[in-house]
Coordinates of C-alpha atoms in Angstrom, one line a residue:
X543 CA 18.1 50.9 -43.9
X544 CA 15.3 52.0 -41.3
X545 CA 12.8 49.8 -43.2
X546 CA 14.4 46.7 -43.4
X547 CA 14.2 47.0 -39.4
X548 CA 10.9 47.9 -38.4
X549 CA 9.4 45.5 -40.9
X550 CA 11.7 42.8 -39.0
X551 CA 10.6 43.5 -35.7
X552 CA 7.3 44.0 -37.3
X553 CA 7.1 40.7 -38.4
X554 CA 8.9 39.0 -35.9
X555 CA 6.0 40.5 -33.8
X556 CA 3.3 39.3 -36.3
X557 CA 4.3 35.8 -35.8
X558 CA 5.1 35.4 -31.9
X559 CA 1.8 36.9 -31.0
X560 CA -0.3 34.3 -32.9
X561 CA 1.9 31.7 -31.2
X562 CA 1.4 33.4 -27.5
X563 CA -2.1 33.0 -28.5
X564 CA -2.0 29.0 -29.2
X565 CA -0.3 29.5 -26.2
X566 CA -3.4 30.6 -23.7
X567 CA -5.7 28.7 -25.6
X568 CA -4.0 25.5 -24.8
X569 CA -4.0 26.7 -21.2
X570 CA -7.5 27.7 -21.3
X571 CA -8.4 24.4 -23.1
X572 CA -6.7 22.3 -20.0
X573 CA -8.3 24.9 -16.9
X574 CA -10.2 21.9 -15.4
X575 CA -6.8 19.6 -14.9
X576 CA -5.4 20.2 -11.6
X577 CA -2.2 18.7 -12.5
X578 CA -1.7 20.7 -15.6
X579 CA 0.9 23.8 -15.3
X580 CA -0.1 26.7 -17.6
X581 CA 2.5 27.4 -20.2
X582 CA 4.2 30.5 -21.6
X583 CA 5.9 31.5 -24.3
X584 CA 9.3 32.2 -24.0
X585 CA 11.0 34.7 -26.1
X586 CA 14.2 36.7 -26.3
X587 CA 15.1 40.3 -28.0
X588 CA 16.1 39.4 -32.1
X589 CA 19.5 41.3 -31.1
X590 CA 20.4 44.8 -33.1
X591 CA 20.2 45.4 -36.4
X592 CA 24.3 46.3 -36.6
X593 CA 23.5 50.1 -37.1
X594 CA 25.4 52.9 -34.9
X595 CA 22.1 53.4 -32.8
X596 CA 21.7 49.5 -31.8
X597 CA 18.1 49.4 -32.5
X598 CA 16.9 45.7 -32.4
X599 CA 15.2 43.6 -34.5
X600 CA 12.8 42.2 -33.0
X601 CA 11.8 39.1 -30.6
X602 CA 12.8 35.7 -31.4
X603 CA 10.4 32.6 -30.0
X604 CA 12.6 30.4 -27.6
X605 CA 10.4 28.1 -26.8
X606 CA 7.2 26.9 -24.4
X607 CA 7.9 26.7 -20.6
X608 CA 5.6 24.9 -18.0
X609 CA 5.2 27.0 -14.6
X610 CA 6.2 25.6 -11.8
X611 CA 7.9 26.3 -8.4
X612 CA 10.4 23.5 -7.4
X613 CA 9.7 23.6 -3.8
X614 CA 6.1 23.5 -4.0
X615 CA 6.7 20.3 -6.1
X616 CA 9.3 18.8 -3.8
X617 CA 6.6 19.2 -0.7
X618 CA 4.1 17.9 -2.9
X619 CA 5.9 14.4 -3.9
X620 CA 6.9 14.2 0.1
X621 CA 3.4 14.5 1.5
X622 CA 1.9 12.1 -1.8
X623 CA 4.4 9.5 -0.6
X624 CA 3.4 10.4 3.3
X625 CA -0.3 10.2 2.6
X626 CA -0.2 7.0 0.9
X627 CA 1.8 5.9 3.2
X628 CA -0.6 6.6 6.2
X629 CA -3.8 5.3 3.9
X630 CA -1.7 2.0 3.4
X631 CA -0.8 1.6 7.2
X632 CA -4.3 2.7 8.6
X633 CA -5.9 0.1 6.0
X634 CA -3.5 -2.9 7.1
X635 CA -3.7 -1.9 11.1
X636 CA -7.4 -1.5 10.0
X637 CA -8.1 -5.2 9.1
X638 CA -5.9 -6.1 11.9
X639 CA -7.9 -4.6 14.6
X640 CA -10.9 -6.5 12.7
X641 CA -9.5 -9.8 13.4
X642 CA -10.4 -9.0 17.1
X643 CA -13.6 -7.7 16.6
X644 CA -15.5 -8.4 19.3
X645 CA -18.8 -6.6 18.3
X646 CA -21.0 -9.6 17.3
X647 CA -20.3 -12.2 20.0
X648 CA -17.8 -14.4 18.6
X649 CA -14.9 -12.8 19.3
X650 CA -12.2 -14.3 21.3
X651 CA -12.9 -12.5 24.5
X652 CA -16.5 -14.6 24.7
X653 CA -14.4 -17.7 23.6
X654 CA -12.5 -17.1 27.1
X655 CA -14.7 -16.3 29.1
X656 CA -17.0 -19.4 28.0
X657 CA -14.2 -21.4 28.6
X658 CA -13.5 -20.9 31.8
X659 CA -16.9 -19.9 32.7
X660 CA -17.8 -23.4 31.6
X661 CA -15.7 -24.9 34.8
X662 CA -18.0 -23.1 37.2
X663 CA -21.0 -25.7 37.0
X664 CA -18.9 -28.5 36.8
X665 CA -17.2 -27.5 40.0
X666 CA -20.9 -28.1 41.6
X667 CA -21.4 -31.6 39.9
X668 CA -18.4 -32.9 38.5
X669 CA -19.8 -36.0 37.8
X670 CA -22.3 -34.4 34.8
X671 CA -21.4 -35.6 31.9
X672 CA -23.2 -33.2 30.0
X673 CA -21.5 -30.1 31.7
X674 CA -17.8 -31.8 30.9
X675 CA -19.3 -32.0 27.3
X676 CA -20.5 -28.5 27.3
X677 CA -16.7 -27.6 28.7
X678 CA -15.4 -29.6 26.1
X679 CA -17.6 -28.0 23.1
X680 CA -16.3 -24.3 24.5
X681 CA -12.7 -25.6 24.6
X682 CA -12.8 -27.0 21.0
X683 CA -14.9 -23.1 20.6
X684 CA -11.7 -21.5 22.3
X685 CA -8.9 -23.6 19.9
X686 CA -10.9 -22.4 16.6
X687 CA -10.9 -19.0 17.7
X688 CA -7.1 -18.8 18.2
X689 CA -6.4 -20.9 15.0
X690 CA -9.2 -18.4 13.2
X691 CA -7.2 -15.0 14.0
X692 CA -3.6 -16.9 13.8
X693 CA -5.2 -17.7 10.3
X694 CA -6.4 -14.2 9.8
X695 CA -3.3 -12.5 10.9
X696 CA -0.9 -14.5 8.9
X697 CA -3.0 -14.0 5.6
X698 CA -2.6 -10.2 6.1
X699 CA 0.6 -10.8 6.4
X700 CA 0.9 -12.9 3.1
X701 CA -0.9 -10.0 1.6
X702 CA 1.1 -7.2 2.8
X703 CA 3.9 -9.4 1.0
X704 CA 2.1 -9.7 -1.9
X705 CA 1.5 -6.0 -1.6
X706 CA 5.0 -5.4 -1.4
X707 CA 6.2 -7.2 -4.7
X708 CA 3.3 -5.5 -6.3
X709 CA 4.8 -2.0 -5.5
X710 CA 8.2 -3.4 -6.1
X711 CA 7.1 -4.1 -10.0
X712 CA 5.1 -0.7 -10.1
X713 CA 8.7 1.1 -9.2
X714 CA 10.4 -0.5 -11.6
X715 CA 8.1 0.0 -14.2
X716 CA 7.8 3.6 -13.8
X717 CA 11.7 4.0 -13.4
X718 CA 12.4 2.5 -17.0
X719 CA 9.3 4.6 -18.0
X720 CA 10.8 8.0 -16.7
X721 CA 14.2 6.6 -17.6
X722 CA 12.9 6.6 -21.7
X723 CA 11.3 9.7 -21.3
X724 CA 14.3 11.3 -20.1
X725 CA 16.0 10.1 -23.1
X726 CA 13.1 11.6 -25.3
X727 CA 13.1 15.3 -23.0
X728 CA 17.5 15.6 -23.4
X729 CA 16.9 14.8 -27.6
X730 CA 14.3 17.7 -28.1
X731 CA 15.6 19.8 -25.5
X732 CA 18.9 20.3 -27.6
X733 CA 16.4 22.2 -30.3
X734 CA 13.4 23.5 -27.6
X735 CA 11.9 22.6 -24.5
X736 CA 9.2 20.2 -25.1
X737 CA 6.8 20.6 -21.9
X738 CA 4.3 18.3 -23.0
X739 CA 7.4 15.8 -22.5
X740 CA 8.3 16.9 -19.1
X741 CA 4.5 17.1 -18.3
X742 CA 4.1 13.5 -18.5
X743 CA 7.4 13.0 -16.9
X744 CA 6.0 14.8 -14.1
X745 CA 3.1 12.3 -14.1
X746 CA 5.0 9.5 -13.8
X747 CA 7.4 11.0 -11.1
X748 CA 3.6 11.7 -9.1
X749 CA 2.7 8.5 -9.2
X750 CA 6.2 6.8 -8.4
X751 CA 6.0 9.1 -5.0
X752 CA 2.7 6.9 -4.0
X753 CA 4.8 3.6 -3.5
X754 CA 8.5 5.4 -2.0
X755 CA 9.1 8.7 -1.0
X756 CA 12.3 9.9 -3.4
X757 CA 14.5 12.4 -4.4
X758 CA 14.4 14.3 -8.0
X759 CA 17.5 16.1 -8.8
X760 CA 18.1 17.8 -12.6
X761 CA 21.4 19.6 -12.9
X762 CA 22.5 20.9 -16.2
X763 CA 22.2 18.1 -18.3
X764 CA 21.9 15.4 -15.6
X765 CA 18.8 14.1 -13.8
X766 CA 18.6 11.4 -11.4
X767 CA 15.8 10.2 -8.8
X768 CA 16.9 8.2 -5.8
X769 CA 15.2 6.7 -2.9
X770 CA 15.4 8.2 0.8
X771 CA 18.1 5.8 1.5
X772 CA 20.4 7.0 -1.5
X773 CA 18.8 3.8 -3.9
X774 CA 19.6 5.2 -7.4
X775 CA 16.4 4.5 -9.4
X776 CA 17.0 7.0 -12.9
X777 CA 20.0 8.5 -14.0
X778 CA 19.5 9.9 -17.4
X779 CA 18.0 7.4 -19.6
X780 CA 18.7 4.4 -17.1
X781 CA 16.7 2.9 -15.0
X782 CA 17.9 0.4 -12.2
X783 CA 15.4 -2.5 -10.4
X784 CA 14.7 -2.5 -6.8
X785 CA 14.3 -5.5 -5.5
X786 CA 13.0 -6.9 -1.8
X787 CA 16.5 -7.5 -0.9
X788 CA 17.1 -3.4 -0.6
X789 CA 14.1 -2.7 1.0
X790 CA 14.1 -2.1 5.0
X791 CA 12.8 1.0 7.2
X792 CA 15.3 3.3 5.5
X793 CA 13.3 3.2 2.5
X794 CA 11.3 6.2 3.7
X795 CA 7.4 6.7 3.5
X796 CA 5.2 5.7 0.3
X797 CA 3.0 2.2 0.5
X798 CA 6.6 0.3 0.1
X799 CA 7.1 1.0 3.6
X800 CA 4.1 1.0 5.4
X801 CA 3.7 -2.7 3.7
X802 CA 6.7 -3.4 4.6
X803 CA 5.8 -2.4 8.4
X804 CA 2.8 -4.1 8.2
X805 CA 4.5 -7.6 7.2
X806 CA 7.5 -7.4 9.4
X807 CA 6.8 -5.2 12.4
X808 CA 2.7 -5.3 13.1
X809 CA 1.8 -8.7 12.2
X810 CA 4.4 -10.1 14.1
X811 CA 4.3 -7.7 17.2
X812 CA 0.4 -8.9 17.6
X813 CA 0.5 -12.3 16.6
X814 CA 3.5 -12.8 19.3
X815 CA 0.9 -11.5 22.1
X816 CA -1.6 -13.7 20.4
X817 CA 0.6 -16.5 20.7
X818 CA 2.1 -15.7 23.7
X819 CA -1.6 -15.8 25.5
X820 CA -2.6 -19.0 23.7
X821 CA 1.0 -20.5 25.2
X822 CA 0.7 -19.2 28.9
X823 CA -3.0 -20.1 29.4
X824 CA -1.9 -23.7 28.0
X825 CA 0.5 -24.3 30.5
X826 CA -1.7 -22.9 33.1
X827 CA -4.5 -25.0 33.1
X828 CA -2.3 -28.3 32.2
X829 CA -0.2 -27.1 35.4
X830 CA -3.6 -27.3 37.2
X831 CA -5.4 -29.8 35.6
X832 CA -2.7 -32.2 35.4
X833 CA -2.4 -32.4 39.8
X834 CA -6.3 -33.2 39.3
X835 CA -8.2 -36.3 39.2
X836 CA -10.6 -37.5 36.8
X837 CA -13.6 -39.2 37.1
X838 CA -12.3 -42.4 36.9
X839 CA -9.6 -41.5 39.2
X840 CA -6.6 -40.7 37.1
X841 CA -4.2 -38.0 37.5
X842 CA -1.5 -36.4 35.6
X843 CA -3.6 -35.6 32.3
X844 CA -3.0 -32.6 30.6
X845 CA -6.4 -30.8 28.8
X846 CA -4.6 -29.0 26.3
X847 CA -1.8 -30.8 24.2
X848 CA 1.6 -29.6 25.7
X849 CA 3.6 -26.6 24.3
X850 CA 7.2 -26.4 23.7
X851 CA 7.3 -23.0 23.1
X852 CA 5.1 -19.9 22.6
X853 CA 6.1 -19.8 19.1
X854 CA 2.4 -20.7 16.7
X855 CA 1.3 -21.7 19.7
X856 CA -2.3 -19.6 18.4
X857 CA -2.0 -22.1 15.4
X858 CA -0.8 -25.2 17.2
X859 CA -2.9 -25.0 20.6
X860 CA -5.5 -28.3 20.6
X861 CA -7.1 -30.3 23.2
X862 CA -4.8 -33.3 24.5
X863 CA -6.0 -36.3 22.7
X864 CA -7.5 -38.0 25.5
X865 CA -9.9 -35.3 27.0
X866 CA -11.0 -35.0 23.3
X867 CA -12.0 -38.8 23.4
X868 CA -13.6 -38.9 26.7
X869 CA -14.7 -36.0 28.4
X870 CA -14.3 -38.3 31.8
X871 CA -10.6 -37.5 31.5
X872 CA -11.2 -34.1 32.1
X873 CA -9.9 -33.4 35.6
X874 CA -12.1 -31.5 38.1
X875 CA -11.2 -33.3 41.7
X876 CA -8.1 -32.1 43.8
X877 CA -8.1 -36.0 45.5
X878 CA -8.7 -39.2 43.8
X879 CA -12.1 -39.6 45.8
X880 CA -13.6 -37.2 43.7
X881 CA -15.2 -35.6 46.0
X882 CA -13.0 -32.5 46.3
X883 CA -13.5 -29.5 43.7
X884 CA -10.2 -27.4 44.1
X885 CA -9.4 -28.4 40.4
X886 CA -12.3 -27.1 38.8
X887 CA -12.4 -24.0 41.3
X888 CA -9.2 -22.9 40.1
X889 CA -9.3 -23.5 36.5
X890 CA -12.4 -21.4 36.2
X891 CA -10.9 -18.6 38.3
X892 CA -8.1 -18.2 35.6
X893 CA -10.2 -16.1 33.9
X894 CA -9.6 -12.8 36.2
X895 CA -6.9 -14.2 38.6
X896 CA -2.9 -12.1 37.9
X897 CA -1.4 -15.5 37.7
X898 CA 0.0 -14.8 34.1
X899 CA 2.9 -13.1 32.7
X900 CA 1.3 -9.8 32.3
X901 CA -1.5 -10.3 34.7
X902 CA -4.7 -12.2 34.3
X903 CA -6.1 -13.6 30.9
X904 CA -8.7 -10.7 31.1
X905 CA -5.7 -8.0 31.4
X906 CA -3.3 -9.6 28.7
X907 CA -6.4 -10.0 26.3
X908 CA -7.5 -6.4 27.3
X909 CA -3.8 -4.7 26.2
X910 CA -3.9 -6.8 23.2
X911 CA -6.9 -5.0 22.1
X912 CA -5.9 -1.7 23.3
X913 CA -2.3 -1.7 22.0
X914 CA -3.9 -2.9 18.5
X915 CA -7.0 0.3 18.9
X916 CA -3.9 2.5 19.7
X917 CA -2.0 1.8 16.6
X918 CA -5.0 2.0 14.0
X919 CA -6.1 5.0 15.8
X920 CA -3.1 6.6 15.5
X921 CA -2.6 5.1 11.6
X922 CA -6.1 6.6 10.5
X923 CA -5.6 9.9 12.8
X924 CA -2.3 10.5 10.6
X925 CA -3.7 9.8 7.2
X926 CA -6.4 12.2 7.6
X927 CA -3.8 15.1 8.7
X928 CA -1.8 14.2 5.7
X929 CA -4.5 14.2 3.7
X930 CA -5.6 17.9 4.5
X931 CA -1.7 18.5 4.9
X932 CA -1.8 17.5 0.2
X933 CA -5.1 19.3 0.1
X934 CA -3.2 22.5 1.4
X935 CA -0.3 22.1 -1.0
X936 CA -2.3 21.4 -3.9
X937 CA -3.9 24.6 -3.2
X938 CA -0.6 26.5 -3.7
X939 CA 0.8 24.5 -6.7
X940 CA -3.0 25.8 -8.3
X941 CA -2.1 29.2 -6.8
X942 CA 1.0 29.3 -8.7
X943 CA 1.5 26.8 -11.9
X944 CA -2.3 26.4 -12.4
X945 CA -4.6 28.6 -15.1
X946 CA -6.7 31.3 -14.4
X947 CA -9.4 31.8 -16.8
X948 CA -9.6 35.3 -16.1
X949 CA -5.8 36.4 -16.4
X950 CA -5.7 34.0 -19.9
X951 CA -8.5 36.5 -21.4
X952 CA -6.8 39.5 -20.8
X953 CA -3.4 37.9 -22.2
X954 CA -5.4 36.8 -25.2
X955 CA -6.4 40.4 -25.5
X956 CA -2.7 41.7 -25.4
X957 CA -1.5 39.3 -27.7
X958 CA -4.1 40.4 -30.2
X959 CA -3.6 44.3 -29.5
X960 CA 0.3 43.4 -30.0
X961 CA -0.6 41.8 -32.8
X962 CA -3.1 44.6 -34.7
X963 CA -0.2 47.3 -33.6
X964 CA 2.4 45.2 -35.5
X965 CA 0.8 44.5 -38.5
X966 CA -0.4 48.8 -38.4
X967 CA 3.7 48.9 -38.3
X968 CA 4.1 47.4 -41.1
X969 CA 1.4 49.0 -43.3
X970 CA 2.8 52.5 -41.9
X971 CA 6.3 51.2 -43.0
X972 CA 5.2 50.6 -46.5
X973 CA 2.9 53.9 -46.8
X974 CA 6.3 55.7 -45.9
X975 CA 8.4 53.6 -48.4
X976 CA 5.6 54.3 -51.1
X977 CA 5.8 58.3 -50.7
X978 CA 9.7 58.1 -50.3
X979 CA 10.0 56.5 -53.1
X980 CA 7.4 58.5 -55.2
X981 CA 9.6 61.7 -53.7
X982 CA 12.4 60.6 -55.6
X983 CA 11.1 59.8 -58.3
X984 CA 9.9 63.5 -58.9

């Protein structure tokens, strides 16, 4: 019967609208959360109503879907994981370059140069006792500032390690997390979309993009994330642990990796020039100083204790025990008259003479200091272009997923138009039952 069919669609109408409605409210209730993606109903024709003319019956409420455009998402986790990335590595390169600071006057470059500025006066009087003391109080000055940044430099990299198992625990954490929700998204999907679910697996899947850049893959019933370098971290509802033995440079961007650079690559690359200065000026001036005489005409005395090898040499350099014990051991004479300079001379000139391995000590300490300015340059010159780089895509997830206040208002005013012109239906409907029916009774 007509009736039976417009009162169905009728009042299939009358109770989608009101949910349409809960609908935009909700969005309109969540405007000010720029990770929020407005919702809308989803609904589907009722079907017919099995009469020859087809005519349906109504709309049937499928469910609630989020908005959101895949690709804008995928960019999005890529440049979070880049920009964290970039932060991580400018902060590490930035307390690097710190360690060298030479702003206030006690950096290692004054160390040098008081060193072997010190062997200047003593080359006119090498029998003062207080300019061999003053040399020796700015070589013990020199050793502290090379054990202070070897120091330095190895706790950033203890921390970089420690940042590293940090991140490692985060990942796994959120994996199981996501893993769970996964489990909780496939056991309401099968009787509606929950997007409240998939909302806060979303979250997670945000914040799991800070520490490694990944890949998210849903397929049917499937959905997996993995790592740059294929490391399965959720398939489904299980989770597998990453641990430091699968992580290298393959890992792709995120904080993993730029603490993992940090540790393995940085660190090392600065505190081998570091070392490698401290090891060539020690077997420089004991080369010198040993073909020397001292005051109390004695030869073959190193100043520093000898060096193996370059290796901690920043941590192990020291002043050979004798010249610590008497500063008269401290060689400035080329012949055992002590009347002769040439020792003292040519210590003092180390400072600016090309006699080392990559020139003199000013030029080795020099690209030291540049290579390290480069590097954090170039680390904080990248996290600001990835930072505008999120800023822009934010922009177009808002464009696209996020609520307008505006176009929610003049929804709400369809949905309660649809709703007045379906409930009119059905008083209409039952005004024409009411007069067909009091026709036949007459």
């Amino acid at each position: 019967m007509w009736s039976s069919g417009a009162l169905s669609s009728a009042l299939s109408s009358l109770m989608a609208n009101p949910l349409a409605l809960s609908v935009a409210s909700n969005n309109i209730a969540n405007a000010g959360d720029p990770d929020y993606p407005r919702r809308r109903l989803l609904t589907a024709p009722a079907g017919s109503d099995g009469g020859s003319l087809g005519i349906g019956r109504g709309v049937d409420v499928v469910g609630v879907e989020a908005i959101r455009n895949d690709l804008v998402e995928t960019r999005l986790r890529q440049e979070t994981a880049a920009k964290s990335g970039a932060e991580t590595l400018a902060e590490g390169l930035k307390n690097i370059e710190n360690v060298f600071n030479d702003a206030n006057g006690s950096g290692l470059l004054d160390s040098l140069t008081n060193f072997f500025n010190s062997f200047q006066p003593l080359s006119q009087d090498r029998s003062s006792l207080n300019f061999r003391e003053q040399l020796k109080l700015n070589a013990n000055a020199l050793v502290n500032a090379f054990h202070t940044r070897s120091s330095d430099l190895t706790q950033i990299k203890s921390s970089a390690d420690k940042a590293i198992s940090a991140d490692l625990d985060q990942i796994n954490s959120l994996a199981k997390q996501i893993a769970d929700l996964t489990m909780e998204i496939k056991s309401e999907d099968i009787t509606h979309p929950v997007p409240d679910l998939r909302d806060r697996r979303a979250a997670l899947v945000k914040q799991l993009s800070t520490y490694v850049d990944i890949n998210e893959v849903e397929s049917g019933t499937d959905y997996q994330i993995t790592t740059k370098n294929n490391r399965l971290l959720v398939f489904n509802n299980t989770a597998w642990s990453i641990t430091a033995a699968d992580v290298d440079s393959s890992i792709g961007k995120g904080s993993l990796r730029s603490a993992l650079d940090i540790r393995d690559t940085y660190v090392p690359k600065y505190l081998g020039a570091l070392d490698q200065l401290a090891y060539e000026i020690t077997q420089r001036v004991n080369a010198i100083h040993s073909a020397g005489y001292d005051l109390n005409g004695n030869t073959n005395i190193d100043f520093f204790a000898p060096l193996a090898l370059a290796t901690d040499a920043a941590r192990l350099i020291t002043l050979d025990p004798a010249v610590a014990a008497d500063t008269r051991e401290i060689a400035a004479s080329t012949y055992g008259s002590g009347t002769e300079n040439g020792v003292a001379l040519q210590l003092g000139n180390l400072l600016h003479d090309p006699v080392f391995s990559r020139g003199s000590v000013t030029d080795q300490y020099g690209n030291l200091i540049y290579a390290i300015g480069t590097d954090s340059s170039s680390a904080q010159s990248s996290a600001t272009e990835h930072d505008g780089l999120l800023t822009q895509l934010q922009n177009r997830r808002q464009s696209f997923s996020g609520v307008s206040i505006d176009e929610e208002s003049m929804q709400i005013l369809q949905f309660q138009r649809a709703y007045e012109a379906s409930a009119r239906v059905i008083q209409v409907v039952d005004e024409l039952l009411k007069t067909t029916l009091n026709i036949g009774a007459a």
